[in-house]
Short mmCIF file of C-alpha atoms in Angstrom, two decimals:
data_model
loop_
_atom_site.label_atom_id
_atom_site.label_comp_id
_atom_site.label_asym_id
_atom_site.label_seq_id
_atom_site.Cartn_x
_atom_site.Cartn_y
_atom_site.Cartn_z
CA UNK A 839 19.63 -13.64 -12.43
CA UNK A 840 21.24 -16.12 -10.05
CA UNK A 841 18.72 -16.16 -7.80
CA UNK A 842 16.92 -18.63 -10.31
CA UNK A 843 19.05 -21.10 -9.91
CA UNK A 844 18.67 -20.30 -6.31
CA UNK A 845 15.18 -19.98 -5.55
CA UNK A 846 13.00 -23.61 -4.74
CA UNK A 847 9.95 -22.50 -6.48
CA UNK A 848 7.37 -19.76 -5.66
CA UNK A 849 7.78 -17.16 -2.94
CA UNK A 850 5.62 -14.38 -1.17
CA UNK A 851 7.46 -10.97 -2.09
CA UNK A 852 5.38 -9.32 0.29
CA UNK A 853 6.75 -11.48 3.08
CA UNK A 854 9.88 -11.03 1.70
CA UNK A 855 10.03 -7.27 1.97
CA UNK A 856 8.20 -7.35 5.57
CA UNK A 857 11.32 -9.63 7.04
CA UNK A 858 13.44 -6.81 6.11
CA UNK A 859 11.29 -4.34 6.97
CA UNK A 860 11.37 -5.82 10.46
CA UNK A 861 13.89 -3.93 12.88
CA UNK A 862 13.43 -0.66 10.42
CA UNK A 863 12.87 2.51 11.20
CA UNK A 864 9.57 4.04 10.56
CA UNK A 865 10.78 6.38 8.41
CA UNK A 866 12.08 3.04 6.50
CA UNK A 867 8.66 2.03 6.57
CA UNK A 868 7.08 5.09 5.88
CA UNK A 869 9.06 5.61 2.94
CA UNK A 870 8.24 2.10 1.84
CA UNK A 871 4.50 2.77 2.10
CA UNK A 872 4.15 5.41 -0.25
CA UNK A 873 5.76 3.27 -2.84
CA UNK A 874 2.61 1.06 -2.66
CA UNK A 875 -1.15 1.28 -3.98
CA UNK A 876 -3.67 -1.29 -2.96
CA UNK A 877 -3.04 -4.74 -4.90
CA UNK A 878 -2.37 -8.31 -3.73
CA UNK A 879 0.72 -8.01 -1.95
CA UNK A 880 0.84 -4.19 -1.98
CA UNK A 881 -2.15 -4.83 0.96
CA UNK A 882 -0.14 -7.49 2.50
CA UNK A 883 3.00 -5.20 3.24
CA UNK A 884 0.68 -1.95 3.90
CA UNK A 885 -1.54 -3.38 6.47
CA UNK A 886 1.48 -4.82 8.21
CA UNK A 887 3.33 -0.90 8.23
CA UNK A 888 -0.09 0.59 9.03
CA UNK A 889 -0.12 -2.25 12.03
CA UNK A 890 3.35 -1.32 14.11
CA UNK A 891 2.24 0.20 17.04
CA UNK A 892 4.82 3.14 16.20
CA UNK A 893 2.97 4.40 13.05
CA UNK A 894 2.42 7.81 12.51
CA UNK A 895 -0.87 9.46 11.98
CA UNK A 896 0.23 10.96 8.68
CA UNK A 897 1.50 7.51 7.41
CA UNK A 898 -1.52 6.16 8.42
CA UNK A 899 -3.85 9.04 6.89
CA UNK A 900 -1.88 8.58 3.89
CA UNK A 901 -2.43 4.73 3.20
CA UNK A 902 -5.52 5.31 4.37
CA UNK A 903 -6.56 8.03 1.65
CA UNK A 904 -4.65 6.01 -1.18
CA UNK A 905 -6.73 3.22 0.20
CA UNK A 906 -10.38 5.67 -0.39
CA UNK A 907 -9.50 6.20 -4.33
CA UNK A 908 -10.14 2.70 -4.68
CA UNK A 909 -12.86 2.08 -2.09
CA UNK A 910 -15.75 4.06 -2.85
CA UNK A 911 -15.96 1.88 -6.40
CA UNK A 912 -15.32 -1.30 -4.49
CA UNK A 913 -18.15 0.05 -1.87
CA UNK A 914 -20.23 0.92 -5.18
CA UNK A 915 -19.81 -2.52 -6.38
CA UNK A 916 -20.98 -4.12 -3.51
CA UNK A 917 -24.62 -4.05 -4.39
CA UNK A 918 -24.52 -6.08 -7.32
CA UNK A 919 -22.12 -8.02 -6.18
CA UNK A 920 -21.94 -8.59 -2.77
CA UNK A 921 -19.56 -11.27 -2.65
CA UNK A 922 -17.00 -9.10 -4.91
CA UNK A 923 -13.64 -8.31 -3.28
CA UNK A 924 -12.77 -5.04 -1.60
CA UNK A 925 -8.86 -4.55 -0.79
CA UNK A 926 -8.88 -0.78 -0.75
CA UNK A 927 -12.64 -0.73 1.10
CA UNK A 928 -11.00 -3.32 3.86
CA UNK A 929 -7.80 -1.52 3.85
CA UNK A 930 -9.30 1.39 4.49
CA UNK A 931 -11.75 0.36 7.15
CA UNK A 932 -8.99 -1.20 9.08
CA UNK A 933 -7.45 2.45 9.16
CA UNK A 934 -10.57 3.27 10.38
CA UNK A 935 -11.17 1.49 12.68
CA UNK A 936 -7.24 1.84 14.14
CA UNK A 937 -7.77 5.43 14.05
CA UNK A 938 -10.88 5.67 16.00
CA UNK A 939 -9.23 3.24 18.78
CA UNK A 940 -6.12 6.06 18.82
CA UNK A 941 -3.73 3.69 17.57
CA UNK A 942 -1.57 5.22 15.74
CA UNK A 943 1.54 8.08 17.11
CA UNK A 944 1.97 11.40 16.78
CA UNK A 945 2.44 12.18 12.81
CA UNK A 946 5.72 12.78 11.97
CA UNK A 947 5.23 12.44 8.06
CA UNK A 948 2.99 15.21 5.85
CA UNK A 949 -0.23 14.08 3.86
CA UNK A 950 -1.91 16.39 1.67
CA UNK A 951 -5.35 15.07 2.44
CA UNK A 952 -7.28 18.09 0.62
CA UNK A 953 -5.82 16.56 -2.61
CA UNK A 954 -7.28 12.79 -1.26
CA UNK A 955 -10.50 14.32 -0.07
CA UNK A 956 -10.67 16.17 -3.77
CA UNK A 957 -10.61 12.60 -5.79
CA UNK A 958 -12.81 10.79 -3.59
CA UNK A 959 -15.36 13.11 -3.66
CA UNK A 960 -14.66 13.08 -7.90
CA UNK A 961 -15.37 9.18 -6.98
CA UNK A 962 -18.37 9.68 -4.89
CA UNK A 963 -20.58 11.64 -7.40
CA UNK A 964 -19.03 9.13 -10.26
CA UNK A 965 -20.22 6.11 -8.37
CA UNK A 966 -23.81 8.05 -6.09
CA UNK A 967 -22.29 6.79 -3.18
CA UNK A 968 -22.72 9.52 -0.04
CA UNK A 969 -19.58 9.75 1.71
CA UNK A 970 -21.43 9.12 5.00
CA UNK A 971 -21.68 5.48 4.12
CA UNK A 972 -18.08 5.38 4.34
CA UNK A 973 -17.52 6.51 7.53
CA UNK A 974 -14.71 8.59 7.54
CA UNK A 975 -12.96 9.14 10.98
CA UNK A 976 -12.98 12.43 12.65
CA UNK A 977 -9.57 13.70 12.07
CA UNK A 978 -8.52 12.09 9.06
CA UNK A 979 -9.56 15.17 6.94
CA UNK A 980 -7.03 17.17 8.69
CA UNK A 981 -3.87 18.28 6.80
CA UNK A 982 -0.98 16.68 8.05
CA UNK A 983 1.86 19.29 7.87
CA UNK A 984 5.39 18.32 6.85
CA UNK A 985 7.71 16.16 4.27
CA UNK A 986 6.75 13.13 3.01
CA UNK A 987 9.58 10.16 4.47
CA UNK A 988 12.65 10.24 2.92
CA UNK A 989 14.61 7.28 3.83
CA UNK A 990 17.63 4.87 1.97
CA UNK A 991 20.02 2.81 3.52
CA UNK A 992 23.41 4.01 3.74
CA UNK A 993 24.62 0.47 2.49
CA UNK A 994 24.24 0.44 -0.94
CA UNK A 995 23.80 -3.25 -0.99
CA UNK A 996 21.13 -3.30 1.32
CA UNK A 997 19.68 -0.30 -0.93
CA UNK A 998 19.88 -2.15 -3.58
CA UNK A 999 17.95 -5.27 -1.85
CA UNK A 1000 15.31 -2.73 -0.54
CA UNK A 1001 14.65 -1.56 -4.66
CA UNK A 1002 14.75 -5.54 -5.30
CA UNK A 1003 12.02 -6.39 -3.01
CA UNK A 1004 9.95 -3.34 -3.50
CA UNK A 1005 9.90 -3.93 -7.33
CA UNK A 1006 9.38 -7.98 -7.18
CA UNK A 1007 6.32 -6.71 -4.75
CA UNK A 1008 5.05 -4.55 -7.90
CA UNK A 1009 6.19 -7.12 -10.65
CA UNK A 1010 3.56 -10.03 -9.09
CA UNK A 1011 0.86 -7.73 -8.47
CA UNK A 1012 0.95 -6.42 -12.14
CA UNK A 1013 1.20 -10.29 -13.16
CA UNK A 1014 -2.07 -10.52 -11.18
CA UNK A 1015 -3.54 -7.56 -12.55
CA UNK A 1016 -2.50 -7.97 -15.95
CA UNK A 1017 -1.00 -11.32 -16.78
CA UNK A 1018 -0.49 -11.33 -20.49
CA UNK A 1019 1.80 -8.25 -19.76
CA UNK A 1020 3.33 -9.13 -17.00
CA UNK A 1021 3.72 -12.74 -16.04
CA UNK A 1022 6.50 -12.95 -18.69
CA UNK A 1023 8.51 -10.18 -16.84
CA UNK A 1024 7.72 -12.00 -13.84
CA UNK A 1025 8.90 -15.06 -14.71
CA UNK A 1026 12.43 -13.10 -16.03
CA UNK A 1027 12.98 -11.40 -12.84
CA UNK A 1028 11.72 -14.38 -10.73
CA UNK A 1029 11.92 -17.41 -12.12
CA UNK A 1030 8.39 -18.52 -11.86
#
């Protein structure tokens, strides 16, 4: 509530929650990531987890596949409207391409990528769209064995911070998404 009075106007949440990402472990980040779907500044703070040279193959198979449920209708789309936007399609090709290039560590993190695999190919006979146009990396059908990250701070004020930032990350997406909803609980929790 005070930080209206505080705040000089607009700010990036997704910038926000990156600066104290930085320095984090990547089980912090992990964690973080499968908080997120593909919006605005969901993307923003995904591509930049998915980017640290220490992320894990089953972090990155995981944003990756969240990343597919929303890209084969994007991909879909494209031919009528080739000019449309694709967050989830470029998302998920900059996975791609990472993967193929062997960027990403060991996985330390599970994904259930039979489940992924499951809905896209739901999405793929929904939208006629041959998975082969997508080209899905070698490797990233694999299951990816083990826990999802579990991470909190042991501070509970920077706990609480980290549940601030995550949530004013989902508040302006949904004000994007749906703004007669949500721009009035944006402006509540943010000021703006």
């Amino acid at each position: 509530m005070l930080s209206r009075f505080f705040r000089k106007g607009k700010h990036d949440p997704a910038k926000e929650l990156i600066k104290w990402l930085e320095g984090k472990p990547l089980e912090c980040r992990s964690t973080i990531s499968y908080s997120f779907r593909v919006g605005h500044y969901d993307s923003q703070v995904l591509d930049w987890i998915l980017a640290q040279p220490d992320c894990d193959k089953g972090t990155a198979a995981h944003g990756y596949w969240e990343a597919m449920l929303g890209a084969v209708g994007e991909y879909a789309a494209l031919k009528d409207k080739p000019d449309g936007t694709t967050p989830n399609l470029d998302l998920a090709r900059n996975v791609a391409q990472r993967w193929k290039a062997g960027a990403f560590a060991k996985a330390q993190f599970g994904c259930p990528t039979d489940h992924y695999w499951k809905e896209t190919c739901k999405r793929l006979r929904k939208y006629r769209v041959k998975a082969a146009e997508l080209d899905n990396p070698a490797g990233l059908l694999e299951q990816f064995a083990g826990d999802f990250a579990r991470w909190s701070p042991k501070d509970d004020l920077d706990k609480g911070r980290m549940i601030d930032l995550v949530r004013d990350v989902h508040v302006c997406d949904l004000a994007i998404e749906i703004p007669e909803e949500w721009v009035p609980v944006r402006k509540r929790r943010l000021g703006y």
